[in-house]
Amino acid sequence: MSVLDPEGVMRTLEDRVAEKIGSFFPLVGKKHTLVAKKIYPGANVGIDDVHAQKRARLRGKTWSVPVYGDMDLVETASGKVVDSAKGVKLMNLPKLTRRYSYIVEGKGYQADNQWRLKAGAYTRQKANGELETQFNLAKGRGFRMGFRPSRRQFLMSYGTTNIPLLPVLQAMGVPDDTIRKAWGDEVYAAGMVGKKKGQLAKLARTLDPRAVVESDADAVPVIREVMGATVLNNDTTRITLGKPFDKVTGGALLAAANKLLGVSRGTDEVDNRDSLRFKELWSIEDHLPERIQNSSRRIRTKMMNNLDRKDRVRHVVTTDVFNIPTKAFFTSTSLSQQTSQVNPIDMVGGFLRTTIMGSGGISSENAVSLDAKMIDPSHLGFLDPVHTPEGSKTGVSGHLALGVSKRGVEPTVRVFDTSTKKYVSKTPSELAGKNVAFADQYVFNQGEDPKPRFKQTTVIPPGGDDPKMVGHDEVGYILQSPKTVFSMTANLVPFLASDQANRAGMATRHMEQAISLKNREEPLVQTVSGNQNERYGTWERILGSMNAHASPVSGKVTAITSDTITVEGRGGESTKIQLYENFPLNDKKAFIDSTPLVKVGDEVKKGQVVADTNFTKDGVLSIGVNLRVGFLPYKGLVFEDGIVVSET
């Protein structure tokens, strides 16, 4: 799925939400069972229906796609159908607009893309010098394992419960001889010294407060059961622990302890948790189903209250059951904001924005390490290195590069595989073991393999170190284009390759703050996109085409009103092109208004721009006026921002 395809994003969101709603059924009660035969989105709501969007904005409504279900209410005992209903409205799912926002209760919201740490075991050194392994679980409550070199002791921390690791390993079935061989006599003896009666019982009561645990012997099956129900990621543990583990076992705990011991002795290195090979990319199609799942107790309770008391499907399940958690995601979570929407650049930038904060990520800015804010080699092609805010959010908030797509929760970029001679989509993990070459090191001719420009090629090496030069035969993958390394906003900065990094970063922020002008001009200096189609030859033309109005058919203009252009097609059918008319945006000084470029009687072609908005000129993004002043050096006295002005 391309992250910049609004209709593709919406289709994925509809499918994921319908799948999540379907997981609540069948709903079984003592008297009745509610069965969902099919969950599906309603008829397509046109993305260009700006009139309906405006009404939703002005009336404080939600612009949405209905989600329906075909359902049966049956007797639980006999299976006899009590009531059958088709097209039961289950919820109103907010729909993504061409402005890359969702209209919820009259406000425009955008949802962040979030980087989440994959399930696994990650070793790090704390600020106080102590070593620690974090167990981040896909299922189950995460915990930590620490090692104190001064005491030569391992400690397991589960919530507020802290106990030595040795008795836990023994409870998980790891033989003492195996532990002693892995740790050595000295560390093993220190673990035995810290072992005390009642420690396992304390841990078991924390793991399962409902369990009856009176002794350490009672605790063993509880600990094994809870740990056996956890879920780890095979791929990450293969990297960080040296072996794949899909759950917390005695072997996984011992491997983590051995890793801590190796780091303490200098034979192993800490894990780079900030590398994207250890991250998932969550977008709204992941966030919203999770929000619904987190509300499952309330949802089930509300439906169960009606299940045995009602004899009609429509009385058992109502739209508010699923609408409430959906609305709460947009209006009550840190992963969704009412962005300013000052101009189209800001709109696209907000849609590509990423964060490491929020539910499922880092909960507090105080917990963000300096390393987490830094550029990592694994970011290449996935995160724009330039487009980030200033202040405390620098490096915490970023923006996806234009080449990013998604495969589930895995981000992918398109690269040229030098071994297969084909273009393929790869995740950060799949790129990690190869030399990845920069696109500007090669010449790309259509229909031909990339040709190297120089005798040696600059690459990001497998270890993720600084770029280095290698021979062409050592290159694993080649990035498709230098443009895809940056976001849409950064690509709009002229002469980006020659700009000082801080200046380029400032330019991305300045462009997102530009308000519309009455006497705007098509920019004389535009940034080349590399697209062979002249209509999309510059980024200004691409973004302009996303905001101006084009005719979907060829034909004759038969009518023009303040908010509609009517085109009669070749077959005599009429097509109405909806225009913006003082369309309100979130920022008080921002709005969208359209101006027709055609008149009644004009012949137009399919795809022809027929109306501008207040952000375009002849279909090209135009957020300013062209500078008509030239600076001329005077006897070498001009330096950086300084200019010499004569008396005349």
XYZ file of C-alpha atoms in Angstrom:
648
model
C 0.000 0.000 0.000
C 1.353 3.429 -0.973
C 1.126 5.820 1.967
C 0.283 8.781 -0.318
C -2.683 7.148 -2.054
C -5.728 8.430 -0.100
C -8.189 6.053 -1.726
C -5.853 3.086 -1.250
C -5.340 4.026 2.402
C -9.111 4.253 2.862
C -9.739 0.845 1.282
C -7.197 -0.718 3.625
C -8.769 1.042 6.616
C -12.254 -0.169 5.637
C -11.037 -3.764 5.291
C -9.161 -3.720 8.611
C -12.053 -2.167 10.547
C -14.591 -4.582 9.003
C -12.306 -7.489 9.947
C -11.995 -6.221 13.525
C -15.766 -5.751 13.905
C -16.276 -9.272 12.544
C -14.045 -10.663 15.308
C -16.730 -9.795 17.907
C -19.133 -12.331 16.384
C -20.692 -14.774 16.957
C -21.852 -13.199 20.214
C -23.214 -16.027 22.348
C -25.777 -15.486 25.109
C -27.846 -17.867 27.222
C -30.941 -17.367 25.060
C -29.702 -15.853 21.798
C -26.603 -15.878 19.599
C -25.874 -13.002 17.215
C -24.163 -14.181 14.019
C -22.506 -11.862 11.477
C -22.645 -13.428 8.028
C -20.908 -10.520 6.324
C -19.349 -7.186 7.385
C -18.769 -4.658 4.609
C -18.423 -0.905 3.864
C -21.324 0.864 2.188
C -21.448 2.430 -1.254
C -18.372 4.441 -2.109
C -18.505 8.010 -0.836
C -16.865 10.164 -3.509
C -13.574 11.621 -2.354
C -14.268 14.754 -4.441
C -17.659 15.425 -2.825
C -16.449 18.706 -1.315
C -20.026 19.946 -0.886
C -20.813 17.148 1.578
C -17.486 17.745 3.292
C -18.278 21.432 3.715
C -21.688 20.650 5.179
C -20.040 18.309 7.670
C -17.536 21.016 8.628
C -20.157 23.726 9.117
C -22.689 21.524 10.935
C -20.192 19.828 13.239
C -20.806 16.406 11.666
C -18.560 13.503 10.679
C -17.964 12.818 6.974
C -17.922 9.057 6.849
C -18.475 5.742 5.122
C -21.158 3.514 6.690
C -20.117 -0.008 7.674
C -22.911 -2.588 7.408
C -23.504 -6.150 8.490
C -25.793 -8.954 7.324
C -26.775 -10.639 10.595
C -28.885 -13.391 12.111
C -30.249 -13.631 15.648
C -30.646 -17.310 16.499
C -31.754 -19.336 19.517
C -28.602 -20.574 21.230
C -30.100 -23.947 22.180
C -31.894 -24.890 18.959
C -30.121 -22.786 16.320
C -33.478 -21.534 15.060
C -33.292 -18.111 13.376
C -35.315 -15.597 15.414
C -34.584 -12.587 13.186
C -32.529 -11.951 10.071
C -31.480 -8.522 8.834
C -29.400 -7.277 5.934
C -27.592 -3.951 5.814
C -27.561 -3.302 9.567
C -25.523 -0.138 10.064
C -22.779 -0.941 12.550
C -20.765 2.280 12.480
C -19.822 5.435 10.590
C -16.151 5.233 9.610
C -14.546 8.684 9.010
C -13.330 8.932 5.401
C -9.998 10.316 4.250
C -10.257 13.446 2.066
C -7.927 14.681 -0.674
C -6.621 17.096 1.954
C -5.275 14.022 3.790
C -7.495 14.589 6.802
C -10.636 13.143 8.387
C -13.651 15.325 9.252
C -14.861 14.327 12.724
C -17.513 16.476 14.400
C -16.729 19.345 12.056
C -12.956 19.361 12.646
C -10.149 18.124 10.402
C -7.953 15.478 12.039
C -4.759 13.774 10.935
C -3.368 10.592 12.470
C 0.369 10.165 13.043
C 2.404 7.296 11.677
C 4.059 5.708 14.696
C 7.306 3.775 15.004
C 6.824 0.953 17.508
C 9.489 -1.317 18.901
C 9.047 -4.875 17.664
C 8.504 -7.687 20.117
C 11.899 -8.930 21.252
C 14.638 -8.725 23.869
C 16.908 -5.666 23.690
C 20.050 -5.099 25.725
C 21.172 -1.577 26.658
C 23.370 0.252 29.135
C 21.509 2.605 31.465
C 22.707 6.110 32.302
C 24.004 4.880 35.681
C 26.168 2.257 33.945
C 24.011 -0.752 34.814
C 23.129 -3.217 32.072
C 19.538 -4.117 31.278
C 17.557 -6.238 28.800
C 14.045 -5.123 27.951
C 11.583 -7.870 27.017
C 9.040 -6.192 24.738
C 6.208 -8.663 24.161
C 3.601 -8.839 21.392
C 1.377 -10.684 23.862
C 1.811 -10.465 27.599
C 3.208 -7.844 29.939
C 6.769 -6.745 29.230
C 9.492 -6.961 31.859
C 13.187 -6.212 32.373
C 16.272 -8.145 33.307
C 19.238 -6.357 34.849
C 22.848 -7.208 35.616
C 24.914 -5.541 38.322
C 28.582 -6.125 37.542
C 29.675 -4.985 41.026
C 27.539 -7.696 42.682
C 27.702 -10.149 39.756
C 23.950 -10.645 40.063
C 21.064 -10.883 37.601
C 17.765 -9.338 38.643
C 14.348 -9.760 36.994
C 11.912 -6.830 37.289
C 8.234 -7.430 36.587
C 6.238 -4.305 37.376
C 7.257 -3.361 40.917
C 8.359 -6.921 41.718
C 12.127 -7.544 41.692
C 13.636 -10.996 42.255
C 16.938 -12.718 41.355
C 16.913 -14.425 37.966
C 18.391 -17.752 39.094
C 15.266 -19.195 40.806
C 13.151 -18.136 37.810
C 15.463 -20.028 35.423
C 15.243 -23.068 37.679
C 11.433 -22.783 37.769
C 11.407 -22.611 33.951
C 13.271 -25.939 33.803
C 16.835 -24.801 32.989
C 19.300 -27.307 34.591
C 21.771 -25.919 37.152
C 24.716 -27.377 35.228
C 23.644 -25.434 32.117
C 23.391 -22.194 34.096
C 26.743 -22.730 35.827
C 28.456 -23.504 32.509
C 27.012 -20.372 30.878
C 27.731 -17.960 33.750
C 30.811 -19.419 35.390
C 31.201 -20.452 39.019
C 31.567 -16.928 40.426
C 28.382 -15.474 38.897
C 26.435 -18.669 39.630
C 27.536 -18.573 43.290
C 26.460 -14.909 43.545
C 23.033 -15.934 42.183
C 22.714 -18.660 44.803
C 23.518 -16.143 47.541
C 20.658 -13.881 46.383
C 18.160 -16.742 46.222
C 15.651 -16.711 49.087
C 12.461 -18.500 50.048
C 9.221 -16.949 48.834
C 10.669 -15.107 45.852
C 8.938 -17.301 43.253
C 5.623 -17.043 45.094
C 5.927 -13.262 45.037
C 6.539 -13.277 41.282
C 3.678 -15.715 40.601
C 1.190 -13.554 42.504
C 2.301 -10.584 40.391
C 2.026 -12.553 37.148
C -1.471 -13.824 37.990
C -3.209 -12.072 40.908
C -6.102 -14.580 40.687
C -3.864 -17.625 41.221
C -3.766 -19.298 44.634
C -0.053 -19.367 45.494
C 1.031 -20.280 49.023
C 4.556 -21.553 48.348
C 7.354 -21.480 45.801
C 6.268 -24.933 44.646
C 2.783 -23.550 43.862
C 4.406 -20.739 41.899
C 6.228 -22.901 39.351
C 3.205 -23.929 37.206
C 1.826 -20.361 37.345
C 5.110 -18.889 36.099
C 5.392 -21.480 33.305
C 1.780 -20.937 32.204
C 2.006 -17.137 32.077
C 5.378 -17.119 30.324
C 4.203 -19.822 27.927
C 1.359 -17.561 26.767
C 3.698 -14.706 25.787
C 4.663 -13.896 22.203
C 8.080 -12.784 20.955
C 9.269 -12.011 17.421
C 11.453 -14.775 15.956
C 13.297 -12.374 13.654
C 14.327 -9.896 16.339
C 15.374 -12.510 18.903
C 17.444 -14.236 16.216
C 19.422 -10.992 15.938
C 19.523 -9.856 19.572
C 19.736 -13.228 21.385
C 21.489 -15.285 18.713
C 18.580 -17.760 18.460
C 14.917 -17.406 17.427
C 12.405 -17.496 20.282
C 8.655 -17.088 19.754
C 7.853 -16.873 23.488
C 9.581 -16.395 26.834
C 11.165 -19.718 27.702
C 13.939 -20.681 30.064
C 16.252 -20.727 27.058
C 15.251 -17.178 26.076
C 15.891 -15.907 29.611
C 19.271 -17.652 29.755
C 20.234 -16.288 26.318
C 19.373 -12.766 27.477
C 21.441 -13.250 30.626
C 24.374 -14.529 28.581
C 24.079 -11.438 26.333
C 24.200 -9.156 29.391
C 27.239 -11.024 30.660
C 28.925 -10.723 27.260
C 28.316 -6.962 27.128
C 29.715 -6.635 30.658
C 32.861 -8.528 29.619
C 33.214 -6.602 26.343
C 32.632 -9.569 24.049
C 29.119 -8.477 22.978
C 27.580 -5.129 22.045
C 24.351 -3.499 23.170
C 21.427 -3.560 20.736
C 20.590 -0.512 18.654
C 16.888 -0.248 19.491
C 16.654 2.915 17.376
C 17.414 1.005 14.182
C 14.348 0.668 11.957
C 15.086 -3.044 11.592
C 13.619 -3.306 15.100
C 10.630 -1.053 14.430
C 7.102 -1.484 13.070
C 5.310 1.330 11.264
C 1.773 1.774 12.572
C -0.681 3.965 10.663
C -4.378 4.661 11.105
C -5.386 1.310 9.599
C -3.503 -0.268 12.535
C -4.368 2.290 15.239
C -8.135 2.284 14.782
C -8.674 -1.520 14.968
C -6.429 -1.541 18.051
C -8.578 1.179 19.624
C -11.715 -0.866 18.932
C -10.028 -3.955 20.391
C -9.029 -2.030 23.521
C -12.714 -1.142 23.967
C -13.820 -4.762 23.527
C -15.079 -5.169 27.096
C -17.381 -2.144 26.802
C -18.506 -3.174 23.305
C -19.332 -6.746 24.344
C -21.060 -5.627 27.538
C -23.262 -3.178 25.668
C -24.343 -5.797 23.106
C -24.736 -8.553 25.727
C -27.110 -6.323 27.719
C -29.530 -6.464 24.781
C -28.773 -9.901 23.382
C -31.137 -12.018 25.478
C -33.703 -9.257 26.079
C -34.325 -8.293 22.439
C -35.777 -10.252 19.544
C -34.603 -7.975 16.717
C -31.062 -7.725 15.336
C -31.261 -3.942 15.017
C -32.144 -3.641 18.710
C -29.120 -5.661 19.825
C -26.348 -3.815 17.974
C -26.499 -0.065 17.352
C -24.042 2.297 15.680
C -22.877 3.927 18.926
C -21.314 0.614 20.004
C -18.461 1.007 17.517
C -18.765 4.759 16.842
C -17.742 5.750 20.376
C -14.217 4.186 20.368
C -13.706 5.396 16.789
C -14.567 8.978 17.687
C -12.410 8.726 20.826
C -9.370 7.768 18.742
C -9.586 11.009 16.773
C -10.614 13.360 19.572
C -8.951 11.902 22.688
C -5.575 10.373 21.780
C -2.134 11.863 21.226
C -1.829 9.990 17.918
C -4.459 12.225 16.280
C -4.363 16.026 16.049
C -6.305 18.922 14.613
C -3.460 20.111 12.409
C -3.381 23.708 11.179
C -3.880 22.828 7.472
C -2.505 26.249 6.482
C -1.720 25.102 2.938
C -1.425 21.906 0.837
C 2.232 21.430 1.812
C 1.246 21.407 5.470
C -1.568 18.944 4.708
C 0.711 16.423 2.977
C 3.417 16.952 5.600
C 0.954 16.187 8.385
C -0.122 12.992 6.660
C 3.510 11.812 6.361
C 4.404 12.819 9.925
C 5.864 10.122 12.185
C 6.381 9.896 15.924
C 7.940 7.560 18.470
C 5.541 8.809 21.160
C 2.022 7.751 22.139
C 0.186 4.572 23.084
C 2.363 1.600 22.137
C 5.416 3.859 21.841
C 7.320 6.032 24.316
C 4.886 7.478 26.854
C 6.881 10.509 28.032
C 9.295 12.950 26.399
C 11.503 12.517 29.476
C 12.010 8.891 28.469
C 13.313 9.788 24.998
C 17.067 9.237 24.860
C 19.420 11.450 22.887
C 20.274 8.477 20.653
C 16.583 8.088 19.747
C 16.625 11.625 18.296
C 19.669 11.025 16.112
C 19.754 9.988 12.459
C 20.420 6.270 12.127
C 21.796 4.648 8.939
C 18.685 2.445 8.810
C 16.595 5.597 8.216
C 17.944 5.859 4.662
C 15.010 5.771 2.248
C 12.462 5.511 5.069
C 12.737 8.730 7.099
C 13.436 12.210 5.738
C 16.712 13.376 7.393
C 15.826 17.070 6.881
C 12.124 17.485 7.643
C 11.790 17.614 11.442
C 10.566 20.288 13.885
C 12.721 22.407 16.159
C 13.047 22.232 19.933
C 12.200 19.198 22.043
C 10.403 17.522 19.114
C 13.542 17.420 16.943
C 14.117 13.792 15.991
C 11.044 12.707 17.958
C 8.698 13.775 15.169
C 9.808 13.125 11.606
C 8.340 12.530 8.159
C 8.210 9.492 5.922
C 10.261 9.587 2.751
C 8.266 9.558 -0.490
C 9.401 6.081 -1.494
C 7.848 4.354 1.525
C 5.029 1.836 1.173
C 3.671 -0.627 3.720
C 3.425 -4.397 3.896
C 1.289 -4.977 6.976
C 3.114 -3.035 9.711
C 6.451 -3.314 7.888
C 7.673 -0.258 5.935
C 9.171 -1.010 2.524
C 11.121 0.875 -0.134
C 11.666 -0.051 -3.780
C 15.281 -0.843 -4.632
C 17.208 -2.471 -7.459
C 18.507 -5.913 -6.501
C 21.935 -6.307 -8.102
C 21.811 -10.111 -7.844
C 18.426 -10.658 -9.541
C 18.597 -7.502 -11.735
C 15.038 -6.654 -10.701
C 13.300 -3.926 -8.717
C 11.998 -5.277 -5.404
C 10.389 -3.894 -2.219
C 12.478 -4.400 0.892
C 12.027 -3.734 4.626
C 14.768 -2.257 6.855
C 15.478 -5.771 8.169
C 15.912 -7.124 4.649
C 18.325 -4.328 3.731
C 20.364 -4.699 6.928
C 22.808 -7.340 5.710
C 23.751 -5.660 2.399
C 25.655 -2.652 1.067
C 22.952 -0.172 -0.004
C 24.085 2.284 -2.696
C 22.861 5.845 -3.136
C 20.858 6.444 -6.298
C 23.050 9.345 -7.486
C 25.957 6.916 -7.897
C 24.224 5.387 -10.931
C 22.682 6.407 -14.250
C 19.107 5.161 -14.696
C 17.932 4.734 -18.288
C 14.461 3.382 -18.952
C 14.520 -0.309 -19.818
C 18.175 -0.709 -18.770
C 19.941 -1.770 -15.594
C 21.480 1.092 -13.554
C 24.998 1.989 -14.776
C 27.662 3.113 -12.251
C 28.953 6.667 -12.661
C 32.310 6.113 -10.970
C 34.921 3.414 -10.419
C 33.739 2.960 -6.847
C 30.308 3.458 -5.281
C 29.257 5.187 -2.057
C 27.115 2.894 0.114
C 25.658 2.484 3.579
C 27.505 -0.644 4.806
C 25.787 -3.655 6.468
C 26.926 -2.656 9.947
C 25.140 0.669 9.649
C 28.324 2.728 9.903
C 29.062 5.962 8.043
C 28.942 5.841 4.219
C 32.015 4.333 2.542
C 33.335 3.507 -0.933
C 33.161 -0.066 -2.251
C 33.500 -1.854 -5.583
C 30.396 -2.313 -7.719
C 30.431 -6.075 -7.203
C 29.987 -5.510 -3.443
C 26.731 -3.568 -3.818
C 23.587 -5.459 -2.749
C 20.826 -2.950 -3.466
C 20.535 0.436 -5.173
C 18.017 3.048 -4.086
C 15.608 3.899 -6.885
C 15.876 7.701 -6.817
C 17.429 10.477 -4.698
C 13.950 12.070 -4.571
C 12.465 9.123 -2.678
C 14.885 9.653 0.224
C 13.041 12.863 1.200
C 9.466 13.870 1.985
C 7.249 15.838 -0.384
C 8.039 19.033 1.529
C 11.823 18.629 1.386
C 11.634 17.863 -2.329
C 10.018 21.280 -2.839
C 13.178 23.021 -1.552
C 15.151 24.309 -4.594
C 18.767 23.098 -4.948
C 18.313 20.753 -1.974
C 21.567 18.896 -2.648
C 23.503 22.178 -2.404
C 21.726 23.593 0.657
C 23.179 23.611 4.136
C 21.189 21.094 6.207
C 19.868 23.559 8.810
C 18.763 25.957 6.045
C 16.933 23.136 4.267
C 15.231 22.176 7.516
C 14.140 25.775 8.053
C 12.786 25.901 4.494
C 10.525 22.868 5.109
C 9.012 24.581 8.150
C 8.633 27.950 6.399
C 6.793 26.476 3.420
C 4.278 24.759 5.681
C 3.420 28.133 7.237
C 2.711 30.069 4.018
C -0.839 31.440 3.764
C -2.605 31.808 0.409
C -2.142 34.990 -1.657
C -4.635 36.778 -3.877
C -2.003 37.770 -6.457
C 0.032 34.560 -6.307
C 2.303 33.574 -9.199
C 3.463 30.294 -10.641
C 7.051 29.957 -9.399
C 9.749 30.660 -11.991
C 12.097 28.317 -10.111
C 10.593 24.845 -9.626
C 12.088 21.575 -8.442
C 12.325 18.758 -10.974
C 10.506 15.575 -9.967
C 12.039 13.243 -12.533
C 8.620 12.258 -13.921
C 8.714 11.974 -17.711
C 5.158 13.312 -18.020
C 5.454 17.104 -18.442
C 2.286 17.604 -16.425
C 4.058 16.090 -13.409
C 7.593 17.210 -14.305
C 8.074 19.303 -11.132
C 6.979 18.801 -7.557
C 5.030 22.053 -7.800
C 3.041 20.577 -10.697
C 2.473 17.315 -8.834
C 1.193 19.026 -5.689
C -0.765 21.471 -7.827
C -2.512 18.598 -9.618
C -3.505 17.196 -6.220
C -5.253 20.463 -5.282
C -6.572 22.044 -8.497
C -9.697 20.683 -10.215
C -9.367 18.571 -13.374
C -12.163 17.410 -15.636
C -12.798 13.653 -15.351
C -14.247 13.595 -18.912
C -13.773 15.225 -22.280
C -16.606 17.432 -23.474
C -18.131 20.925 -23.435
C -18.617 23.216 -20.438
C -22.380 23.818 -20.218
C -22.744 25.598 -16.870
C -20.656 27.310 -14.194
C -21.869 28.295 -10.723
C -20.048 29.461 -7.614
C -19.363 25.869 -6.560
C -19.859 23.676 -9.659
C -18.657 23.300 -13.242
C -20.835 21.117 -15.492
C -19.266 19.329 -18.461
C -21.360 17.528 -21.063
C -19.508 14.463 -22.305
C -19.289 13.142 -25.856
C -22.252 10.861 -25.244
C -24.453 13.626 -23.913
C -24.112 12.730 -20.222
C -23.452 15.598 -17.776
C -20.682 15.521 -15.178
C -20.625 17.998 -12.300
C -17.176 19.022 -10.973
C -17.555 20.253 -7.413
C -15.570 23.362 -6.438
C -14.516 24.784 -3.105
C -16.396 27.884 -2.001
C -14.848 29.464 1.098
C -14.177 25.986 2.501
C -13.069 26.366 6.162
C -9.863 24.794 7.452
C -8.671 24.353 11.042
C -6.511 27.483 11.093
C -8.663 30.624 11.384
C -6.770 32.386 8.593
C -6.827 29.382 6.256
C -9.499 28.373 3.779
C -9.870 26.946 0.255
C -11.678 28.698 -2.547
C -11.844 27.732 -6.229
C -11.680 29.900 -9.360
C -12.844 28.507 -12.741
C -10.303 28.656 -15.584
C -12.891 27.907 -18.268
C -16.103 29.516 -19.464
C -19.391 28.173 -20.757
C -18.967 26.770 -24.263
C -15.293 25.804 -23.862
C -14.216 22.371 -25.043
C -12.156 20.523 -22.420
C -10.164 17.291 -22.458
C -10.120 14.590 -19.817
C -7.537 15.520 -17.161
C -7.475 19.208 -18.142
C -7.344 21.651 -15.219
C -10.639 23.562 -15.236
C -10.367 25.435 -11.928
C -7.643 26.657 -9.589
C -7.765 26.898 -5.814
C -6.273 29.766 -3.855
C -3.072 27.681 -3.596
C -2.561 27.032 -7.332
C -2.016 29.024 -10.519
C -2.943 27.279 -13.775
C -2.854 23.998 -11.875
C 0.639 24.575 -10.403
C 1.300 24.973 -6.674
C 1.745 28.718 -6.137
C 2.136 29.956 -2.574
C 4.103 33.142 -3.240
C 5.282 35.692 -5.798
C 8.485 35.673 -7.814
C 11.373 37.830 -6.571
C 12.193 40.655 -8.971
C 15.352 41.927 -7.271
C 18.849 40.794 -8.144
C 21.885 40.927 -5.800
C 25.120 41.932 -7.512
C 28.478 41.411 -5.726
C 30.345 44.712 -5.175
C 34.164 44.443 -5.171
C 34.021 41.214 -3.211
C 32.282 42.920 -0.277
C 29.184 40.716 -0.353
C 29.408 37.954 2.260
C 26.724 35.390 3.186
C 23.568 37.357 4.103
C 25.269 40.744 3.974
C 24.718 43.060 0.989
C 26.228 46.384 -0.077
C 23.798 49.180 -0.955
C 25.147 52.276 -2.748
C 24.135 55.837 -1.775
C 22.141 56.184 -4.995
